[in-house]
Amino acid sequence: MNRISIGAVCSYVLFVLLLAGCKSSDIGNGRPKVVTEPILEIGEDFAIGGALIHQAGGGEILAQGLCWDTKPNPTINALGKTQESLSSGEFSSTMTGLSAGTTYYVRAYATNNTGTNYGYELNFKTMSKQTFEVGDEYGGGIVFYVDETGMHGLIAAFSDINNEEPVSWKITHNEEELAIAAYESGIGLGMNNTQRIIANQAPLDDGSGIYAAKLCREYQGGGYDDWYLPSAMELEALFANKEIVGGFVPEEYLSSTGNENEYWTCVTVHFDTGQVDLALTSDMQRVRAIRAF
């Protein structure tokens, strides 16, 4: 009775698969024999695949990688390709610059002096970009502002910092020490102000100082360490959605925006009326930390 070893069976199956990965018309023409391997990982703008070079053909391998397009039968002159280091056997390759939510067709390729050969075609679809709405619970808090793309915005902490007790804008309150360039008011600029306030206060802080900017930067809600004191416009945006975010009291809240002309004052927003005003930096006010995504 004839017996076939497991190794022989596996070798035969692999041989069949390798032949299937190449066009029959290319077999024996001197070009490399290449197999397109399954896609290993897919993201919004990238995908990772691979290939197996079965035979170098009629000369050494000059180029190898993956090629892809949004149309079937991609070639090395199509939408994109990778070029991997010239090693024999199996390799992985990362396709970058892809568009989210798009179907791509991919083939492995290998080139020698005789020409270029391709493996069988595979297709995959990149992940769609995640979009957000005001009120979404995400990133350690509640989304209260999104940009026109819906993919980026601002998140508010679930509650006021400092155990929901009022806190001052800075440690010290004489005019000379308060002269800092923390005057930016726009969306996305609160972190700049926050860092400038802390840098100015660092020489005056023995480690026990408690002030709004420092408390916001030290806050690690949701495991994130990029919280900050909102700018004036960010605070106004937060007020506009205060009912959705929740947990506010009808009092003044501090922004990180100082007053360039009277730098012993800073911008506040009253979370009952929405009134934008100036307060002394020595005044004790409510604070809600935010972060960008």
mmCIF file of N, CA and C in Angstrom, residues 148-242:
data_model
loop_
_atom_site.group_PDB
_atom_site.id
_atom_site.type_symbol
_atom_site.label_atom_id
_atom_site.label_comp_id
_atom_site.label_asym_id
_atom_site.label_seq_id
_atom_site.Cartn_x
_atom_site.Cartn_y
_atom_site.Cartn_z
ATOM 1 N N GLU A 148 -15.736 71.260 10.717
ATOM 2 C CA GLU A 148 -16.565 70.970 9.562
ATOM 3 C C GLU A 148 -16.388 69.557 9.037
ATOM 4 N N THR A 149 -15.274 68.906 9.349
ATOM 5 C CA THR A 149 -15.066 67.530 8.889
ATOM 6 C C THR A 149 -15.801 66.516 9.749
ATOM 7 N N GLY A 150 -16.138 66.912 10.969
ATOM 8 C CA GLY A 150 -16.765 65.988 11.900
ATOM 9 C C GLY A 150 -15.799 65.027 12.552
ATOM 10 N N MET A 151 -14.508 65.132 12.213
ATOM 11 C CA MET A 151 -13.510 64.184 12.719
ATOM 12 C C MET A 151 -12.645 64.765 13.828
ATOM 13 N N HIS A 152 -12.685 66.063 14.009
ATOM 14 C CA HIS A 152 -11.865 66.717 15.020
ATOM 15 C C HIS A 152 -12.713 67.701 15.819
ATOM 16 N N GLY A 153 -12.301 67.948 17.036
ATOM 17 C CA GLY A 153 -13.064 68.878 17.854
ATOM 18 C C GLY A 153 -12.511 68.989 19.255
ATOM 19 N N LEU A 154 -13.402 69.303 20.192
ATOM 20 C CA LEU A 154 -13.021 69.544 21.580
ATOM 21 C C LEU A 154 -13.887 68.725 22.518
ATOM 22 N N ILE A 155 -13.285 68.286 23.611
ATOM 23 C CA ILE A 155 -13.935 67.450 24.618
ATOM 24 C C ILE A 155 -13.854 68.155 25.962
ATOM 25 N N ALA A 156 -14.937 68.156 26.703
ATOM 26 C CA ALA A 156 -14.960 68.716 28.058
ATOM 27 C C ALA A 156 -14.931 67.594 29.081
ATOM 28 N N ALA A 157 -14.237 67.834 30.177
ATOM 29 C CA ALA A 157 -14.252 66.877 31.282
ATOM 30 C C ALA A 157 -15.678 66.743 31.818
ATOM 31 N N PHE A 158 -15.959 65.642 32.487
ATOM 32 C CA PHE A 158 -17.308 65.390 32.988
ATOM 33 C C PHE A 158 -17.713 66.354 34.098
ATOM 34 N N SER A 159 -16.743 66.886 34.824
ATOM 35 C CA SER A 159 -17.064 67.784 35.935
ATOM 36 C C SER A 159 -15.973 68.832 36.087
ATOM 37 N N ASP A 160 -16.242 69.850 36.897
ATOM 38 C CA ASP A 160 -15.253 70.894 37.149
ATOM 39 C C ASP A 160 -14.068 70.317 37.913
ATOM 40 N N ILE A 161 -12.890 70.896 37.672
ATOM 41 C CA ILE A 161 -11.693 70.422 38.363
ATOM 42 C C ILE A 161 -11.625 71.007 39.778
ATOM 43 N N ASN A 162 -10.565 70.597 40.510
ATOM 44 C CA ASN A 162 -10.347 71.046 41.896
ATOM 45 C C ASN A 162 -11.524 70.658 42.791
ATOM 46 N N ASN A 163 -12.021 69.421 42.582
ATOM 47 C CA ASN A 163 -13.147 68.920 43.374
ATOM 48 C C ASN A 163 -14.335 69.859 43.307
ATOM 49 N N GLU A 164 -14.487 70.479 42.126
ATOM 50 C CA GLU A 164 -15.592 71.388 41.843
ATOM 51 C C GLU A 164 -15.574 72.630 42.733
ATOM 52 N N GLU A 165 -14.397 72.974 43.229
ATOM 53 C CA GLU A 165 -14.234 74.194 44.020
ATOM 54 C C GLU A 165 -13.587 75.275 43.156
ATOM 55 N N PRO A 166 -13.950 76.542 43.360
ATOM 56 C CA PRO A 166 -13.344 77.635 42.596
ATOM 57 C C PRO A 166 -11.837 77.722 42.812
ATOM 58 N N VAL A 167 -11.139 78.270 41.830
ATOM 59 C CA VAL A 167 -9.683 78.395 41.896
ATOM 60 C C VAL A 167 -9.288 79.665 41.147
ATOM 61 N N SER A 168 -8.125 80.225 41.463
ATOM 62 C CA SER A 168 -7.683 81.453 40.800
ATOM 63 C C SER A 168 -6.929 81.132 39.508
ATOM 64 N N TRP A 169 -6.729 82.174 38.702
ATOM 65 C CA TRP A 169 -6.063 82.025 37.398
ATOM 66 C C TRP A 169 -4.581 81.746 37.564
ATOM 67 N N LYS A 170 -3.973 82.365 38.609
ATOM 68 C CA LYS A 170 -2.539 82.224 38.854
ATOM 69 C C LYS A 170 -2.234 82.179 40.340
ATOM 70 N N ILE A 171 -0.960 81.898 40.642
ATOM 71 C CA ILE A 171 -0.538 81.900 42.048
ATOM 72 C C ILE A 171 -0.415 83.326 42.562
ATOM 73 N N THR A 172 0.318 84.153 41.794
ATOM 74 C CA THR A 172 0.674 85.486 42.258
ATOM 75 C C THR A 172 -0.162 86.540 41.551
ATOM 76 N N HIS A 173 -0.277 87.685 42.160
ATOM 77 C CA HIS A 173 -1.237 88.646 41.662
ATOM 78 C C HIS A 173 -0.737 90.079 41.629
ATOM 79 N N ASN A 174 0.580 90.291 41.650
ATOM 80 C CA ASN A 174 1.016 91.660 41.454
ATOM 81 C C ASN A 174 1.239 91.895 39.970
ATOM 82 N N GLU A 175 1.169 93.140 39.561
ATOM 83 C CA GLU A 175 1.115 93.490 38.144
ATOM 84 C C GLU A 175 2.330 93.009 37.365
ATOM 85 N N GLU A 176 3.511 93.121 37.924
ATOM 86 C CA GLU A 176 4.725 92.752 37.206
ATOM 87 C C GLU A 176 4.751 91.269 36.872
ATOM 88 N N GLU A 177 4.354 90.446 37.832
ATOM 89 C CA GLU A 177 4.407 89.005 37.625
ATOM 90 C C GLU A 177 3.330 88.505 36.663
ATOM 91 N N LEU A 178 2.281 89.289 36.462
ATOM 92 C CA LEU A 178 1.177 88.840 35.624
ATOM 93 C C LEU A 178 1.375 89.146 34.145
ATOM 94 N N ALA A 179 2.460 89.798 33.788
ATOM 95 C CA ALA A 179 2.667 90.138 32.378
ATOM 96 C C ALA A 179 3.121 88.913 31.601
ATOM 97 N N ILE A 180 2.171 88.168 31.033
ATOM 98 C CA ILE A 180 2.482 86.995 30.215
ATOM 99 C C ILE A 180 1.791 87.138 28.877
ATOM 100 N N ALA A 181 2.348 86.488 27.845
ATOM 101 C CA ALA A 181 1.747 86.534 26.505
ATOM 102 C C ALA A 181 0.718 85.418 26.335
ATOM 103 N N ALA A 182 -0.229 85.322 27.268
ATOM 104 C CA ALA A 182 -1.299 84.325 27.174
ATOM 105 C C ALA A 182 -2.571 85.042 26.747
ATOM 106 N N TYR A 183 -2.565 85.555 25.520
ATOM 107 C CA TYR A 183 -3.644 86.423 25.076
ATOM 108 C C TYR A 183 -4.465 85.831 23.934
ATOM 109 N N GLU A 184 -4.171 84.620 23.521
ATOM 110 C CA GLU A 184 -4.871 84.052 22.369
ATOM 111 C C GLU A 184 -6.282 83.632 22.768
ATOM 112 N N SER A 185 -7.223 83.855 21.870
ATOM 113 C CA SER A 185 -8.626 83.626 22.219
ATOM 114 C C SER A 185 -9.327 82.606 21.335
ATOM 115 N N GLY A 186 -8.717 82.186 20.231
ATOM 116 C CA GLY A 186 -9.402 81.358 19.243
ATOM 117 C C GLY A 186 -9.555 79.895 19.616
ATOM 118 N N ILE A 187 -10.375 79.207 18.819
ATOM 119 C CA ILE A 187 -10.547 77.767 18.958
ATOM 120 C C ILE A 187 -9.217 77.076 18.662
ATOM 121 N N GLY A 188 -8.826 76.163 19.524
ATOM 122 C CA GLY A 188 -7.586 75.424 19.336
ATOM 123 C C GLY A 188 -6.362 76.099 19.924
ATOM 124 N N LEU A 189 -6.536 77.231 20.603
ATOM 125 C CA LEU A 189 -5.387 77.981 21.111
ATOM 126 C C LEU A 189 -5.284 77.977 22.633
ATOM 127 N N GLY A 190 -6.205 77.321 23.287
ATOM 128 C CA GLY A 190 -6.167 77.293 24.749
ATOM 129 C C GLY A 190 -4.942 76.610 25.319
ATOM 130 N N MET A 191 -4.459 75.572 24.618
ATOM 131 C CA MET A 191 -3.268 74.883 25.104
ATOM 132 C C MET A 191 -2.059 75.806 25.101
ATOM 133 N N ASN A 192 -1.935 76.642 24.057
ATOM 134 C CA ASN A 192 -0.817 77.596 24.012
ATOM 135 C C ASN A 192 -0.842 78.515 25.229
ATOM 136 N N ASN A 193 -2.010 79.074 25.522
ATOM 137 C CA ASN A 193 -2.140 79.944 26.692
ATOM 138 C C ASN A 193 -1.781 79.203 27.971
ATOM 139 N N THR A 194 -2.325 77.993 28.097
ATOM 140 C CA THR A 194 -2.116 77.201 29.314
ATOM 141 C C THR A 194 -0.631 76.964 29.564
ATOM 142 N N GLN A 195 0.085 76.593 28.525
ATOM 143 C CA GLN A 195 1.513 76.320 28.678
ATOM 144 C C GLN A 195 2.295 77.582 29.021
ATOM 145 N N ARG A 196 1.883 78.715 28.460
ATOM 146 C CA ARG A 196 2.563 79.968 28.763
ATOM 147 C C ARG A 196 2.336 80.393 30.207
ATOM 148 N N ILE A 197 1.121 80.204 30.688
ATOM 149 C CA ILE A 197 0.835 80.536 32.093
ATOM 150 C C ILE A 197 1.693 79.698 33.019
ATOM 151 N N ILE A 198 1.762 78.394 32.754
ATOM 152 C CA ILE A 198 2.539 77.491 33.614
ATOM 153 C C ILE A 198 4.016 77.828 33.543
ATOM 154 N N ALA A 199 4.536 78.123 32.357
ATOM 155 C CA ALA A 199 5.951 78.476 32.213
ATOM 156 C C ALA A 199 6.274 79.739 33.006
ATOM 157 N N ASN A 200 5.367 80.691 33.017
ATOM 158 C CA ASN A 200 5.571 81.931 33.763
ATOM 159 C C ASN A 200 5.530 81.694 35.263
ATOM 160 N N GLN A 201 4.684 80.780 35.683
ATOM 161 C CA GLN A 201 4.498 80.535 37.119
ATOM 162 C C GLN A 201 5.526 79.576 37.710
ATOM 163 N N ALA A 202 6.184 78.778 36.852
ATOM 164 C CA ALA A 202 7.097 77.745 37.339
ATOM 165 C C ALA A 202 8.135 78.262 38.333
ATOM 166 N N PRO A 203 8.799 79.403 38.072
ATOM 167 C CA PRO A 203 9.798 79.888 39.031
ATOM 168 C C PRO A 203 9.198 80.302 40.372
ATOM 169 N N LEU A 204 7.887 80.531 40.388
ATOM 170 C CA LEU A 204 7.217 81.009 41.600
ATOM 171 C C LEU A 204 6.501 79.888 42.350
ATOM 172 N N ASP A 205 6.492 78.709 41.750
ATOM 173 C CA ASP A 205 5.739 77.590 42.312
ATOM 174 C C ASP A 205 6.672 76.622 43.025
ATOM 175 N N ASP A 206 6.457 76.459 44.312
ATOM 176 C CA ASP A 206 7.275 75.523 45.084
ATOM 177 C C ASP A 206 6.733 74.097 45.014
ATOM 178 N N GLY A 207 5.756 73.893 44.153
ATOM 179 C CA GLY A 207 5.141 72.578 44.016
ATOM 180 C C GLY A 207 3.782 72.503 44.658
ATOM 181 N N SER A 208 3.497 73.449 45.541
ATOM 182 C CA SER A 208 2.216 73.444 46.238
ATOM 183 C C SER A 208 1.218 74.421 45.618
ATOM 184 N N GLY A 209 1.653 75.135 44.589
ATOM 185 C CA GLY A 209 0.784 76.126 43.979
ATOM 186 C C GLY A 209 -0.443 75.506 43.339
ATOM 187 N N ILE A 210 -1.579 76.130 43.562
ATOM 188 C CA ILE A 210 -2.839 75.657 42.975
ATOM 189 C C ILE A 210 -3.409 76.789 42.134
ATOM 190 N N TYR A 211 -3.473 76.581 40.834
ATOM 191 C CA TYR A 211 -4.063 77.565 39.943
ATOM 192 C C TYR A 211 -4.622 76.848 38.726
ATOM 193 N N ALA A 212 -5.503 77.514 37.995
ATOM 194 C CA ALA A 212 -6.333 76.863 36.988
ATOM 195 C C ALA A 212 -5.544 76.135 35.907
ATOM 196 N N ALA A 213 -4.571 76.824 35.310
ATOM 197 C CA ALA A 213 -3.824 76.218 34.205
ATOM 198 C C ALA A 213 -3.102 74.951 34.653
ATOM 199 N N LYS A 214 -2.476 75.012 35.808
ATOM 200 C CA LYS A 214 -1.733 73.859 36.324
ATOM 201 C C LYS A 214 -2.665 72.685 36.613
ATOM 202 N N LEU A 215 -3.806 72.964 37.236
ATOM 203 C CA LEU A 215 -4.736 71.892 37.565
ATOM 204 C C LEU A 215 -5.279 71.224 36.304
ATOM 205 N N CYS A 216 -5.522 72.023 35.265
ATOM 206 C CA CYS A 216 -6.014 71.442 34.016
ATOM 207 C C CYS A 216 -4.963 70.538 33.372
ATOM 208 N N ARG A 217 -3.701 70.964 33.374
ATOM 209 C CA ARG A 217 -2.640 70.158 32.762
ATOM 210 C C ARG A 217 -2.364 68.891 33.569
ATOM 211 N N GLU A 218 -2.608 68.935 34.861
ATOM 212 C CA GLU A 218 -2.362 67.755 35.706
ATOM 213 C C GLU A 218 -3.524 66.768 35.675
ATOM 214 N N TYR A 219 -4.660 67.227 35.219
ATOM 215 C CA TYR A 219 -5.845 66.370 35.152
ATOM 216 C C TYR A 219 -5.607 65.253 34.134
ATOM 217 N N GLN A 220 -6.027 64.032 34.457
ATOM 218 C CA GLN A 220 -5.810 62.885 33.570
ATOM 219 C C GLN A 220 -7.084 62.075 33.385
ATOM 220 N N GLY A 221 -8.181 62.769 33.194
ATOM 221 C CA GLY A 221 -9.452 62.098 32.975
ATOM 222 C C GLY A 221 -9.426 61.176 31.777
ATOM 223 N N GLY A 222 -9.931 59.955 31.948
ATOM 224 C CA GLY A 222 -9.950 58.976 30.869
ATOM 225 C C GLY A 222 -8.587 58.425 30.520
ATOM 226 N N GLY A 223 -7.569 58.763 31.337
ATOM 227 C CA GLY A 223 -6.214 58.306 31.061
ATOM 228 C C GLY A 223 -5.456 59.213 30.104
ATOM 229 N N TYR A 224 -6.019 60.358 29.744
ATOM 230 C CA TYR A 224 -5.368 61.306 28.837
ATOM 231 C C TYR A 224 -4.632 62.381 29.629
ATOM 232 N N ASP A 225 -3.494 62.834 29.078
ATOM 233 C CA ASP A 225 -2.681 63.810 29.789
ATOM 234 C C ASP A 225 -2.509 65.112 29.011
ATOM 235 N N ASP A 226 -3.465 65.405 28.121
ATOM 236 C CA ASP A 226 -3.351 66.616 27.306
ATOM 237 C C ASP A 226 -4.517 67.590 27.540
ATOM 238 N N TRP A 227 -5.035 67.593 28.751
ATOM 239 C CA TRP A 227 -6.101 68.517 29.114
ATOM 240 C C TRP A 227 -5.523 69.917 29.327
ATOM 241 N N TYR A 228 -6.346 70.932 29.121
ATOM 242 C CA TYR A 228 -5.869 72.303 29.301
ATOM 243 C C TYR A 228 -7.025 73.242 29.649
ATOM 244 N N LEU A 229 -6.687 74.477 29.984
ATOM 245 C CA LEU A 229 -7.655 75.511 30.310
ATOM 246 C C LEU A 229 -8.138 76.151 29.004
ATOM 247 N N PRO A 230 -9.442 76.144 28.727
ATOM 248 C CA PRO A 230 -9.935 76.617 27.434
ATOM 249 C C PRO A 230 -9.677 78.097 27.183
ATOM 250 N N SER A 231 -9.473 78.431 25.920
ATOM 251 C CA SER A 231 -9.379 79.841 25.522
ATOM 252 C C SER A 231 -10.767 80.477 25.631
ATOM 253 N N ALA A 232 -10.840 81.782 25.399
ATOM 254 C CA ALA A 232 -12.116 82.487 25.513
ATOM 255 C C ALA A 232 -13.164 81.919 24.560
ATOM 256 N N MET A 233 -12.795 81.718 23.296
ATOM 257 C CA MET A 233 -13.762 81.208 22.327
ATOM 258 C C MET A 233 -14.112 79.751 22.584
ATOM 259 N N GLU A 234 -13.157 78.985 23.062
ATOM 260 C CA GLU A 234 -13.449 77.589 23.423
ATOM 261 C C GLU A 234 -14.420 77.544 24.594
ATOM 262 N N LEU A 235 -14.259 78.465 25.533
ATOM 263 C CA LEU A 235 -15.161 78.520 26.677
ATOM 264 C C LEU A 235 -16.561 78.944 26.238
ATOM 265 N N GLU A 236 -16.644 79.863 25.285
ATOM 266 C CA GLU A 236 -17.947 80.262 24.750
ATOM 267 C C GLU A 236 -18.624 79.091 24.038
ATOM 268 N N ALA A 237 -17.849 78.304 23.302
ATOM 269 C CA ALA A 237 -18.404 77.124 22.634
ATOM 270 C C ALA A 237 -18.901 76.112 23.662
ATOM 271 N N LEU A 238 -18.184 76.014 24.763
ATOM 272 C CA LEU A 238 -18.594 75.108 25.838
ATOM 273 C C LEU A 238 -19.905 75.587 26.459
ATOM 274 N N PHE A 239 -20.022 76.905 26.673
ATOM 275 C CA PHE A 239 -21.270 77.449 27.214
ATOM 276 C C PHE A 239 -22.439 77.155 26.281
ATOM 277 N N ALA A 240 -22.202 77.268 24.971
ATOM 278 C CA ALA A 240 -23.274 77.055 23.999
ATOM 279 C C ALA A 240 -23.865 75.651 24.097
ATOM 280 N N ASN A 241 -23.087 74.700 24.584
ATOM 281 C CA ASN A 241 -23.559 73.319 24.711
ATOM 282 C C ASN A 241 -23.523 72.833 26.150
ATOM 283 N N LYS A 242 -23.704 73.765 27.071
ATOM 284 C CA LYS A 242 -23.593 73.423 28.491
ATOM 285 C C LYS A 242 -24.653 72.408 28.935
#
